[in-house]
């Protein structure tokens, strides 16, 4: 997999993925043996409740949304970040639209 950027270049993650009305668009931009970087764009849609496949760091790149984590709701805005553990139940709903990066990694042994 080749990313849309090169070492030594300035780029904006939020420009690497586009919204599609009514959909949650996902794009894997980097993947290693124990990590993955995914971009997600949601417009008037949501990611239903599911278990995290790895530990995760969510960072909002654009817009605003509601993260439901272990049954509690959090409002996330551009620039906010949130960490959760492998296996934890979570969901994300766009408040109109939201873009975020999702860094996933395997917990240390």
mmCIF file of N, CA, C and O in Angstrom:
data_model
loop_
_atom_site.group_PDB
_atom_site.id
_atom_site.type_symbol
_atom_site.label_atom_id
_atom_site.label_comp_id
_atom_site.label_asym_id
_atom_site.label_seq_id
_atom_site.Cartn_x
_atom_site.Cartn_y
_atom_site.Cartn_z
ATOM 1 N N UNK A 1 0.843 -1.178 0.000
ATOM 2 C CA UNK A 1 0.000 0.000 0.000
ATOM 3 C C UNK A 1 0.887 1.238 0.000
ATOM 4 O O UNK A 1 1.769 1.377 0.821
ATOM 5 N N UNK A 2 0.652 2.140 -0.921
ATOM 6 C CA UNK A 2 1.435 3.361 -1.019
ATOM 7 C C UNK A 2 0.569 4.542 -0.594
ATOM 8 O O UNK A 2 -0.498 4.767 -1.162
ATOM 9 N N UNK A 3 1.003 5.293 0.420
ATOM 10 C CA UNK A 3 0.208 6.450 0.843
ATOM 11 C C UNK A 3 0.239 7.558 -0.209
ATOM 12 O O UNK A 3 1.078 7.549 -1.113
ATOM 13 N N UNK A 4 -0.643 8.534 -0.045
ATOM 14 C CA UNK A 4 -0.745 9.640 -1.000
ATOM 15 C C UNK A 4 0.284 10.727 -0.709
ATOM 16 O O UNK A 4 0.247 11.777 -1.318
ATOM 17 N N UNK A 5 1.218 10.490 0.183
ATOM 18 C CA UNK A 5 2.236 11.470 0.540
ATOM 19 C C UNK A 5 3.599 10.792 0.573
ATOM 20 O O UNK A 5 3.704 9.590 0.530
ATOM 21 N N UNK A 6 4.639 11.625 0.651
ATOM 22 C CA UNK A 6 6.009 11.127 0.683
ATOM 23 C C UNK A 6 6.736 11.743 1.872
ATOM 24 O O UNK A 6 6.381 12.844 2.315
ATOM 25 N N UNK A 7 7.782 11.078 2.328
ATOM 26 C CA UNK A 7 8.607 11.622 3.404
ATOM 27 C C UNK A 7 9.152 12.976 2.980
ATOM 28 O O UNK A 7 9.531 13.181 1.824
ATOM 29 N N UNK A 8 9.166 13.911 3.904
ATOM 30 C CA UNK A 8 9.690 15.241 3.624
ATOM 31 C C UNK A 8 8.674 16.194 3.027
ATOM 32 O O UNK A 8 9.027 17.317 2.670
ATOM 33 N N UNK A 9 7.407 15.772 2.913
ATOM 34 C CA UNK A 9 6.354 16.640 2.371
ATOM 35 C C UNK A 9 5.351 16.995 3.464
ATOM 36 O O UNK A 9 5.060 16.189 4.341
ATOM 37 N N UNK A 10 4.833 18.207 3.383
ATOM 38 C CA UNK A 10 3.766 18.640 4.280
ATOM 39 C C UNK A 10 2.442 18.255 3.643
ATOM 40 O O UNK A 10 2.249 18.427 2.437
ATOM 41 N N UNK A 11 1.524 17.707 4.433
ATOM 42 C CA UNK A 11 0.207 17.322 3.911
ATOM 43 C C UNK A 11 -0.816 17.442 5.034
ATOM 44 O O UNK A 11 -0.466 17.580 6.193
ATOM 45 N N UNK A 12 -2.080 17.382 4.674
ATOM 46 C CA UNK A 12 -3.179 17.446 5.639
ATOM 47 C C UNK A 12 -3.960 16.140 5.570
ATOM 48 O O UNK A 12 -4.469 15.783 4.506
ATOM 49 N N UNK A 13 -4.032 15.426 6.685
ATOM 50 C CA UNK A 13 -4.771 14.160 6.708
ATOM 51 C C UNK A 13 -6.221 14.340 6.294
ATOM 52 O O UNK A 13 -6.775 13.500 5.590
ATOM 53 N N UNK A 14 -6.850 15.444 6.719
ATOM 54 C CA UNK A 14 -8.279 15.624 6.411
ATOM 55 C C UNK A 14 -8.539 15.740 4.911
ATOM 56 O O UNK A 14 -9.657 15.506 4.455
ATOM 57 N N UNK A 15 -7.505 16.065 4.127
ATOM 58 C CA UNK A 15 -7.672 16.146 2.664
ATOM 59 C C UNK A 15 -7.522 14.792 1.975
ATOM 60 O O UNK A 15 -7.740 14.681 0.773
ATOM 61 N N UNK A 16 -7.165 13.757 2.723
ATOM 62 C CA UNK A 16 -6.895 12.438 2.143
ATOM 63 C C UNK A 16 -8.139 11.564 2.033
ATOM 64 O O UNK A 16 -8.075 10.440 1.539
ATOM 65 N N UNK A 17 -9.286 12.073 2.502
ATOM 66 C CA UNK A 17 -10.544 11.318 2.432
ATOM 67 C C UNK A 17 -11.693 12.286 2.208
ATOM 68 O O UNK A 17 -11.636 13.430 2.674
ATOM 69 N N UNK A 18 -12.712 11.840 1.479
ATOM 70 C CA UNK A 18 -13.867 12.686 1.167
ATOM 71 C C UNK A 18 -15.134 12.126 1.789
ATOM 72 O O UNK A 18 -15.255 10.921 2.012
ATOM 73 N N UNK A 19 -16.077 13.016 2.026
ATOM 74 C CA UNK A 19 -17.390 12.625 2.530
ATOM 75 C C UNK A 19 -18.229 12.023 1.411
ATOM 76 O O UNK A 19 -18.083 12.396 0.249
ATOM 77 N N UNK A 20 -19.123 11.110 1.785
ATOM 78 C CA UNK A 20 -20.173 10.616 0.902
ATOM 79 C C UNK A 20 -21.451 10.638 1.727
ATOM 80 O O UNK A 20 -21.536 9.966 2.759
ATOM 81 N N UNK A 21 -22.425 11.420 1.285
ATOM 82 C CA UNK A 21 -23.652 11.626 2.052
ATOM 83 C C UNK A 21 -24.300 10.288 2.417
ATOM 84 O O UNK A 21 -24.482 9.415 1.574
ATOM 85 N N UNK A 22 -24.628 10.144 3.712
ATOM 86 C CA UNK A 22 -25.304 8.951 4.201
ATOM 87 C C UNK A 22 -24.402 7.748 4.399
ATOM 88 O O UNK A 22 -24.887 6.654 4.648
ATOM 89 N N UNK A 23 -23.083 7.952 4.288
ATOM 90 C CA UNK A 23 -22.159 6.824 4.405
ATOM 91 C C UNK A 23 -21.042 7.122 5.400
ATOM 92 O O UNK A 23 -20.687 8.273 5.632
ATOM 93 N N UNK A 24 -20.466 6.053 5.912
ATOM 94 C CA UNK A 24 -19.224 6.124 6.675
ATOM 95 C C UNK A 24 -18.139 5.578 5.758
ATOM 96 O O UNK A 24 -18.111 4.396 5.449
ATOM 97 N N UNK A 25 -17.282 6.459 5.278
ATOM 98 C CA UNK A 25 -16.215 6.092 4.352
ATOM 99 C C UNK A 25 -14.951 5.809 5.157
ATOM 100 O O UNK A 25 -14.578 6.603 6.025
ATOM 101 N N UNK A 26 -14.289 4.679 4.867
ATOM 102 C CA UNK A 26 -13.050 4.318 5.561
ATOM 103 C C UNK A 26 -11.945 4.135 4.541
ATOM 104 O O UNK A 26 -12.170 3.614 3.459
ATOM 105 N N UNK A 27 -10.738 4.559 4.934
ATOM 106 C CA UNK A 27 -9.585 4.427 4.053
ATOM 107 C C UNK A 27 -8.360 4.068 4.900
ATOM 108 O O UNK A 27 -7.963 4.844 5.766
ATOM 109 N N UNK A 28 -7.786 2.902 4.654
ATOM 110 C CA UNK A 28 -6.551 2.502 5.336
ATOM 111 C C UNK A 28 -5.404 3.217 4.629
ATOM 112 O O UNK A 28 -5.238 3.078 3.424
ATOM 113 N N UNK A 29 -4.618 4.006 5.389
ATOM 114 C CA UNK A 29 -3.525 4.751 4.768
ATOM 115 C C UNK A 29 -2.149 4.198 5.134
ATOM 116 O O UNK A 29 -1.186 4.436 4.412
ATOM 117 N N UNK A 30 -2.038 3.491 6.235
ATOM 118 C CA UNK A 30 -0.790 2.828 6.622
ATOM 119 C C UNK A 30 -1.154 1.569 7.397
ATOM 120 O O UNK A 30 -2.123 1.553 8.150
ATOM 121 N N UNK A 31 -0.343 0.517 7.205
ATOM 122 C CA UNK A 31 -0.607 -0.720 7.929
ATOM 123 C C UNK A 31 0.711 -1.436 8.170
ATOM 124 O O UNK A 31 1.531 -1.560 7.261
ATOM 125 N N UNK A 32 0.932 -1.856 9.409
ATOM 126 C CA UNK A 32 2.124 -2.613 9.778
ATOM 127 C C UNK A 32 1.707 -3.898 10.454
ATOM 128 O O UNK A 32 0.528 -4.234 10.508
ATOM 129 N N UNK A 33 2.661 -4.605 11.005
ATOM 130 C CA UNK A 33 2.353 -5.895 11.631
ATOM 131 C C UNK A 33 1.535 -5.744 12.907
ATOM 132 O O UNK A 33 0.778 -6.635 13.252
ATOM 133 N N UNK A 34 1.674 -4.621 13.608
ATOM 134 C CA UNK A 34 0.951 -4.452 14.872
ATOM 135 C C UNK A 34 0.231 -3.117 14.955
ATOM 136 O O UNK A 34 -0.176 -2.689 16.030
ATOM 137 N N UNK A 35 0.069 -2.423 13.804
ATOM 138 C CA UNK A 35 -0.616 -1.130 13.807
ATOM 139 C C UNK A 35 -1.301 -0.890 12.471
ATOM 140 O O UNK A 35 -0.988 -1.522 11.472
ATOM 141 N N UNK A 36 -2.240 0.049 12.519
ATOM 142 C CA UNK A 36 -2.960 0.439 11.305
ATOM 143 C C UNK A 36 -3.415 1.884 11.496
ATOM 144 O O UNK A 36 -3.872 2.255 12.582
ATOM 145 N N UNK A 37 -3.298 2.702 10.452
ATOM 146 C CA UNK A 37 -3.814 4.063 10.466
ATOM 147 C C UNK A 37 -4.935 4.138 9.438
ATOM 148 O O UNK A 37 -4.722 3.861 8.256
ATOM 149 N N UNK A 38 -6.117 4.492 9.921
ATOM 150 C CA UNK A 38 -7.318 4.553 9.086
ATOM 151 C C UNK A 38 -7.882 5.965 9.154
ATOM 152 O O UNK A 38 -7.880 6.592 10.218
ATOM 153 N N UNK A 39 -8.384 6.457 8.042
ATOM 154 C CA UNK A 39 -9.135 7.710 8.016
ATOM 155 C C UNK A 39 -10.602 7.359 7.821
ATOM 156 O O UNK A 39 -10.932 6.439 7.072
ATOM 157 N N UNK A 40 -11.473 8.088 8.509
ATOM 158 C CA UNK A 40 -12.913 7.858 8.421
ATOM 159 C C UNK A 40 -13.604 9.199 8.196
ATOM 160 O O UNK A 40 -13.272 10.190 8.843
ATOM 161 N N UNK A 41 -14.553 9.226 7.261
ATOM 162 C CA UNK A 41 -15.380 10.405 6.993
ATOM 163 C C UNK A 41 -16.841 9.962 7.064
ATOM 164 O O UNK A 41 -17.237 9.023 6.377
ATOM 165 N N UNK A 42 -17.621 10.635 7.899
ATOM 166 C CA UNK A 42 -19.030 10.281 8.075
ATOM 167 C C UNK A 42 -19.874 11.532 7.848
ATOM 168 O O UNK A 42 -19.661 12.548 8.498
ATOM 169 N N UNK A 43 -20.828 11.442 6.923
ATOM 170 C CA UNK A 43 -21.764 12.540 6.685
ATOM 171 C C UNK A 43 -23.180 12.006 6.829
ATOM 172 O O UNK A 43 -23.585 11.108 6.084
ATOM 173 N N UNK A 44 -23.897 12.560 7.812
ATOM 174 C CA UNK A 44 -25.283 12.160 8.080
ATOM 175 C C UNK A 44 -25.413 10.648 8.208
ATOM 176 O O UNK A 44 -26.296 10.033 7.606
ATOM 177 N N UNK A 45 -24.507 10.045 8.964
ATOM 178 C CA UNK A 45 -24.513 8.595 9.158
ATOM 179 C C UNK A 45 -23.813 8.280 10.472
ATOM 180 O O UNK A 45 -23.505 9.186 11.246
ATOM 181 N N UNK A 46 -23.576 6.984 10.718
ATOM 182 C CA UNK A 46 -22.888 6.585 11.935
ATOM 183 C C UNK A 46 -22.222 5.232 11.758
ATOM 184 O O UNK A 46 -22.532 4.480 10.827
ATOM 185 N N UNK A 47 -21.282 4.954 12.643
ATOM 186 C CA UNK A 47 -20.703 3.624 12.769
ATOM 187 C C UNK A 47 -21.414 2.981 13.946
ATOM 188 O O UNK A 47 -21.323 3.484 15.066
ATOM 189 N N UNK A 48 -22.143 1.893 13.746
ATOM 190 C CA UNK A 48 -22.869 1.277 14.850
ATOM 191 C C UNK A 48 -21.922 0.686 15.890
ATOM 192 O O UNK A 48 -20.723 0.529 15.654
ATOM 193 N N UNK A 49 -22.465 0.355 17.035
ATOM 194 C CA UNK A 49 -21.677 -0.190 18.133
ATOM 195 C C UNK A 49 -20.937 -1.451 17.704
ATOM 196 O O UNK A 49 -21.510 -2.340 17.081
ATOM 197 N N UNK A 50 -19.640 -1.463 18.026
ATOM 198 C CA UNK A 50 -18.790 -2.613 17.708
ATOM 199 C C UNK A 50 -17.597 -2.629 18.666
ATOM 200 O O UNK A 50 -17.312 -1.639 19.333
ATOM 201 N N UNK A 51 -16.920 -3.756 18.720
ATOM 202 C CA UNK A 51 -15.744 -3.896 19.576
ATOM 203 C C UNK A 51 -14.505 -3.411 18.838
ATOM 204 O O UNK A 51 -14.343 -3.671 17.646
ATOM 205 N N UNK A 52 -13.626 -2.741 19.548
ATOM 206 C CA UNK A 52 -12.368 -2.286 18.961
ATOM 207 C C UNK A 52 -11.475 -3.495 18.680
ATOM 208 O O UNK A 52 -11.239 -4.301 19.576
ATOM 209 N N UNK A 53 -10.956 -3.629 17.445
ATOM 210 C CA UNK A 53 -10.110 -4.770 17.118
ATOM 211 C C UNK A 53 -8.713 -4.681 17.745
ATOM 212 O O UNK A 53 -8.022 -5.683 17.886
ATOM 213 N N UNK A 54 -8.297 -3.468 18.103
ATOM 214 C CA UNK A 54 -7.002 -3.202 18.735
ATOM 215 C C UNK A 54 -7.193 -1.996 19.656
ATOM 216 O O UNK A 54 -8.265 -1.395 19.665
ATOM 217 N N UNK A 55 -6.168 -1.611 20.408
ATOM 218 C CA UNK A 55 -6.204 -0.330 21.103
ATOM 219 C C UNK A 55 -6.351 0.749 20.043
ATOM 220 O O UNK A 55 -5.899 0.571 18.905
ATOM 221 N N UNK A 56 -6.945 1.882 20.404
ATOM 222 C CA UNK A 56 -7.222 2.898 19.390
ATOM 223 C C UNK A 56 -7.070 4.311 19.932
ATOM 224 O O UNK A 56 -7.409 4.587 21.079
ATOM 225 N N UNK A 57 -6.570 5.179 19.056
ATOM 226 C CA UNK A 57 -6.513 6.612 19.303
ATOM 227 C C UNK A 57 -7.294 7.285 18.182
ATOM 228 O O UNK A 57 -6.923 7.189 17.011
ATOM 229 N N UNK A 58 -8.394 7.932 18.539
ATOM 230 C CA UNK A 58 -9.219 8.681 17.590
ATOM 231 C C UNK A 58 -8.828 10.150 17.699
ATOM 232 O O UNK A 58 -8.749 10.679 18.809
ATOM 233 N N UNK A 59 -8.584 10.808 16.565
ATOM 234 C CA UNK A 59 -8.320 12.246 16.549
ATOM 235 C C UNK A 59 -9.224 12.876 15.493
ATOM 236 O O UNK A 59 -9.168 12.500 14.322
ATOM 237 N N UNK A 60 -10.062 13.824 15.922
ATOM 238 C CA UNK A 60 -11.007 14.473 15.013
ATOM 239 C C UNK A 60 -10.260 15.484 14.143
ATOM 240 O O UNK A 60 -9.560 16.361 14.645
ATOM 241 N N UNK A 61 -10.427 15.340 12.827
ATOM 242 C CA UNK A 61 -9.756 16.192 11.848
ATOM 243 C C UNK A 61 -10.669 17.288 11.310
ATOM 244 O O UNK A 61 -10.189 18.320 10.838
ATOM 245 N N UNK A 62 -11.986 17.056 11.369
ATOM 246 C CA UNK A 62 -12.945 18.002 10.805
ATOM 247 C C UNK A 62 -14.319 17.688 11.392
ATOM 248 O O UNK A 62 -14.641 16.526 11.647
ATOM 249 N N UNK A 63 -15.117 18.720 11.601
ATOM 250 C CA UNK A 63 -16.495 18.525 12.036
ATOM 251 C C UNK A 63 -16.641 18.215 13.508
ATOM 252 O O UNK A 63 -15.778 18.542 14.329
ATOM 253 N N UNK A 64 -17.755 17.535 13.817
ATOM 254 C CA UNK A 64 -18.134 17.258 15.203
ATOM 255 C C UNK A 64 -18.951 15.977 15.220
ATOM 256 O O UNK A 64 -19.697 15.693 14.283
ATOM 257 N N UNK A 65 -18.802 15.213 16.289
ATOM 258 C CA UNK A 65 -19.570 13.982 16.391
ATOM 259 C C UNK A 65 -19.736 13.522 17.819
ATOM 260 O O UNK A 65 -19.192 14.116 18.748
ATOM 261 N N UNK A 66 -20.495 12.449 17.963
ATOM 262 C CA UNK A 66 -20.735 11.858 19.265
ATOM 263 C C UNK A 66 -20.132 10.466 19.293
ATOM 264 O O UNK A 66 -20.465 9.623 18.462
ATOM 265 N N UNK A 67 -19.221 10.258 20.235
ATOM 266 C CA UNK A 67 -18.619 8.951 20.458
ATOM 267 C C UNK A 67 -19.312 8.333 21.659
ATOM 268 O O UNK A 67 -19.398 8.949 22.719
ATOM 269 N N UNK A 68 -19.863 7.147 21.466
ATOM 270 C CA UNK A 68 -20.417 6.392 22.586
ATOM 271 C C UNK A 68 -19.393 5.326 22.932
ATOM 272 O O UNK A 68 -19.024 4.509 22.091
ATOM 273 N N UNK A 69 -18.894 5.390 24.162
ATOM 274 C CA UNK A 69 -17.832 4.488 24.613
ATOM 275 C C UNK A 69 -18.267 3.839 25.921
ATOM 276 O O UNK A 69 -18.555 4.542 26.894
ATOM 277 N N UNK A 70 -18.385 2.518 25.895
ATOM 278 C CA UNK A 70 -18.825 1.756 27.076
ATOM 279 C C UNK A 70 -20.115 2.331 27.662
ATOM 280 O O UNK A 70 -20.273 2.470 28.862
ATOM 281 N N UNK A 71 -21.022 2.743 26.759
ATOM 282 C CA UNK A 71 -22.337 3.230 27.166
ATOM 283 C C UNK A 71 -22.416 4.703 27.511
ATOM 284 O O UNK A 71 -23.507 5.227 27.733
ATOM 285 N N UNK A 72 -21.299 5.409 27.559
ATOM 286 C CA UNK A 72 -21.304 6.836 27.898
ATOM 287 C C UNK A 72 -21.017 7.650 26.635
ATOM 288 O O UNK A 72 -20.167 7.270 25.828
ATOM 289 N N UNK A 73 -21.713 8.780 26.470
ATOM 290 C CA UNK A 73 -21.549 9.613 25.281
ATOM 291 C C UNK A 73 -20.580 10.766 25.529
ATOM 292 O O UNK A 73 -20.600 11.396 26.585
ATOM 293 N N UNK A 74 -19.756 11.033 24.503
ATOM 294 C CA UNK A 74 -18.793 12.126 24.524
ATOM 295 C C UNK A 74 -18.940 12.902 23.230
ATOM 296 O O UNK A 74 -18.995 12.309 22.157
ATOM 297 N N UNK A 75 -18.982 14.235 23.317
ATOM 298 C CA UNK A 75 -19.015 15.073 22.130
ATOM 299 C C UNK A 75 -17.580 15.413 21.765
ATOM 300 O O UNK A 75 -16.818 15.907 22.603
ATOM 301 N N UNK A 76 -17.206 15.121 20.522
ATOM 302 C CA UNK A 76 -15.855 15.369 20.048
ATOM 303 C C UNK A 76 -15.864 16.429 18.955
ATOM 304 O O UNK A 76 -16.699 16.386 18.053
ATOM 305 N N UNK A 77 -14.931 17.374 19.050
ATOM 306 C CA UNK A 77 -14.786 18.463 18.081
ATOM 307 C C UNK A 77 -13.428 18.361 17.397
ATOM 308 O O UNK A 77 -12.535 17.655 17.883
ATOM 309 N N UNK A 78 -13.268 19.115 16.327
ATOM 310 C CA UNK A 78 -11.993 19.166 15.608
ATOM 311 C C UNK A 78 -10.855 19.409 16.605
ATOM 312 O O UNK A 78 -10.937 20.315 17.450
ATOM 313 N N UNK A 79 -9.827 18.579 16.525
ATOM 314 C CA UNK A 79 -8.674 18.700 17.411
ATOM 315 C C UNK A 79 -8.732 17.809 18.642
ATOM 316 O O UNK A 79 -7.718 17.588 19.293
ATOM 317 N N UNK A 80 -9.918 17.288 18.975
ATOM 318 C CA UNK A 80 -10.062 16.402 20.140
ATOM 319 C C UNK A 80 -9.545 15.006 19.816
ATOM 320 O O UNK A 80 -9.627 14.549 18.674
ATOM 321 N N UNK A 81 -9.046 14.336 20.851
ATOM 322 C CA UNK A 81 -8.595 12.945 20.726
ATOM 323 C C UNK A 81 -9.196 12.121 21.853
ATOM 324 O O UNK A 81 -9.570 12.663 22.901
ATOM 325 N N UNK A 82 -9.272 10.807 21.635
ATOM 326 C CA UNK A 82 -9.872 9.893 22.610
ATOM 327 C C UNK A 82 -9.214 8.528 22.432
ATOM 328 O O UNK A 82 -9.027 8.078 21.298
ATOM 329 N N UNK A 83 -8.861 7.876 23.532
ATOM 330 C CA UNK A 83 -8.234 6.552 23.480
ATOM 331 C C UNK A 83 -9.192 5.518 24.049
ATOM 332 O O UNK A 83 -9.879 5.785 25.036
ATOM 333 N N UNK A 84 -9.224 4.340 23.413
ATOM 334 C CA UNK A 84 -9.952 3.222 24.002
ATOM 335 C C UNK A 84 -9.179 1.933 23.806
ATOM 336 O O UNK A 84 -8.248 1.867 23.012
ATOM 337 N N UNK A 85 -9.566 0.935 24.592
ATOM 338 C CA UNK A 85 -8.833 -0.324 24.640
ATOM 339 C C UNK A 85 -9.412 -1.381 23.706
ATOM 340 O O UNK A 85 -10.603 -1.370 23.398
ATOM 341 N N UNK A 86 -8.556 -2.304 23.308
ATOM 342 C CA UNK A 86 -8.963 -3.438 22.488
ATOM 343 C C UNK A 86 -10.156 -4.138 23.132
ATOM 344 O O UNK A 86 -10.178 -4.368 24.338
ATOM 345 N N UNK A 87 -11.160 -4.421 22.322
ATOM 346 C CA UNK A 87 -12.351 -5.123 22.795
ATOM 347 C C UNK A 87 -13.451 -4.237 23.339
ATOM 348 O O UNK A 87 -14.584 -4.689 23.503
ATOM 349 N N UNK A 88 -13.162 -2.964 23.625
ATOM 350 C CA UNK A 88 -14.175 -2.069 24.184
ATOM 351 C C UNK A 88 -15.236 -1.715 23.138
ATOM 352 O O UNK A 88 -14.922 -1.453 21.981
ATOM 353 N N UNK A 89 -16.493 -1.684 23.584
ATOM 354 C CA UNK A 89 -17.620 -1.355 22.718
ATOM 355 C C UNK A 89 -17.700 0.155 22.516
ATOM 356 O O UNK A 89 -17.603 0.928 23.476
ATOM 357 N N UNK A 90 -17.887 0.562 21.254
ATOM 358 C CA UNK A 90 -17.981 1.978 20.936
ATOM 359 C C UNK A 90 -18.778 2.170 19.642
ATOM 360 O O UNK A 90 -18.959 1.232 18.877
ATOM 361 N N UNK A 91 -19.230 3.399 19.432
ATOM 362 C CA UNK A 91 -19.944 3.793 18.219
ATOM 363 C C UNK A 91 -19.633 5.265 17.963
ATOM 364 O O UNK A 91 -19.280 5.996 18.896
ATOM 365 N N UNK A 92 -19.764 5.699 16.703
ATOM 366 C CA UNK A 92 -19.533 7.105 16.355
ATOM 367 C C UNK A 92 -20.683 7.574 15.472
ATOM 368 O O UNK A 92 -21.043 6.904 14.501
ATOM 369 N N UNK A 93 -21.231 8.728 15.817
ATOM 370 C CA UNK A 93 -22.302 9.332 15.018
ATOM 371 C C UNK A 93 -21.890 10.748 14.652
ATOM 372 O O UNK A 93 -21.411 11.502 15.492
ATOM 373 N N UNK A 94 -22.066 11.096 13.379
ATOM 374 C CA UNK A 94 -21.746 12.446 12.914
ATOM 375 C C UNK A 94 -22.829 13.420 13.341
ATOM 376 O O UNK A 94 -24.009 13.105 13.269
ATOM 377 N N UNK A 95 -22.412 14.595 13.806
ATOM 378 C CA UNK A 95 -23.332 15.714 14.001
ATOM 379 C C UNK A 95 -23.221 16.511 12.704
ATOM 380 O O UNK A 95 -22.445 17.442 12.612
ATOM 381 N N UNK A 96 -23.936 16.076 11.688
ATOM 382 C CA UNK A 96 -23.873 16.495 10.284
ATOM 383 C C UNK A 96 -22.712 15.807 9.592
ATOM 384 O O UNK A 96 -22.900 15.020 8.709
ATOM 385 N N UNK A 97 -21.441 16.136 9.981
ATOM 386 C CA UNK A 97 -20.312 15.416 9.398
ATOM 387 C C UNK A 97 -19.097 15.479 10.315
ATOM 388 O O UNK A 97 -18.935 16.407 11.102
ATOM 389 N N UNK A 98 -18.259 14.446 10.172
ATOM 390 C CA UNK A 98 -17.043 14.341 10.966
ATOM 391 C C UNK A 98 -16.010 13.536 10.182
ATOM 392 O O UNK A 98 -16.367 12.587 9.479
ATOM 393 N N UNK A 99 -14.755 13.970 10.268
ATOM 394 C CA UNK A 99 -13.619 13.205 9.746
ATOM 395 C C UNK A 99 -12.689 12.957 10.920
ATOM 396 O O UNK A 99 -12.451 13.866 11.727
ATOM 397 N N UNK A 100 -12.148 11.741 11.001
ATOM 398 C CA UNK A 100 -11.189 11.464 12.061
ATOM 399 C C UNK A 100 -10.168 10.436 11.610
ATOM 400 O O UNK A 100 -10.411 9.658 10.689
ATOM 401 N N UNK A 101 -9.011 10.509 12.256
ATOM 402 C CA UNK A 101 -8.002 9.482 12.045
ATOM 403 C C UNK A 101 -8.166 8.468 13.163
ATOM 404 O O UNK A 101 -8.589 8.799 14.277
ATOM 405 N N UNK A 102 -7.843 7.241 12.863
ATOM 406 C CA UNK A 102 -7.961 6.150 13.823
ATOM 407 C C UNK A 102 -6.656 5.369 13.777
ATOM 408 O O UNK A 102 -6.360 4.699 12.794
ATOM 409 N N UNK A 103 -5.854 5.543 14.823
ATOM 410 C CA UNK A 103 -4.602 4.807 14.930
ATOM 411 C C UNK A 103 -4.861 3.585 15.791
ATOM 412 O O UNK A 103 -5.258 3.710 16.952
ATOM 413 N N UNK A 104 -4.678 2.406 15.219
ATOM 414 C CA UNK A 104 -4.904 1.143 15.929
ATOM 415 C C UNK A 104 -3.564 0.461 16.177
ATOM 416 O O UNK A 104 -2.702 0.462 15.293
ATOM 417 N N UNK A 105 -3.391 -0.112 17.366
ATOM 418 C CA UNK A 105 -2.175 -0.858 17.650
ATOM 419 C C UNK A 105 -2.479 -2.008 18.593
ATOM 420 O O UNK A 105 -3.433 -1.955 19.368
ATOM 421 N N UNK A 106 -1.662 -3.041 18.489
ATOM 422 C CA UNK A 106 -1.798 -4.187 19.383
ATOM 423 C C UNK A 106 -1.225 -3.835 20.747
ATOM 424 O O UNK A 106 -0.156 -3.205 20.826
ATOM 425 N N UNK A 107 -1.906 -4.222 21.816
ATOM 426 C CA UNK A 107 -1.375 -3.961 23.149
ATOM 427 C C UNK A 107 -0.032 -4.669 23.349
ATOM 428 O O UNK A 107 0.207 -5.730 22.768
ATOM 429 N N UNK A 108 0.836 -4.073 24.170
ATOM 430 C CA UNK A 108 2.120 -4.703 24.471
ATOM 431 C C UNK A 108 1.879 -5.999 25.229
ATOM 432 O O UNK A 108 0.945 -6.120 26.019
ATOM 433 N N UNK A 109 2.716 -6.970 24.976
ATOM 434 C CA UNK A 109 2.577 -8.284 25.622
ATOM 435 C C UNK A 109 3.100 -8.269 27.036
ATOM 436 O O UNK A 109 3.965 -7.662 27.424
#
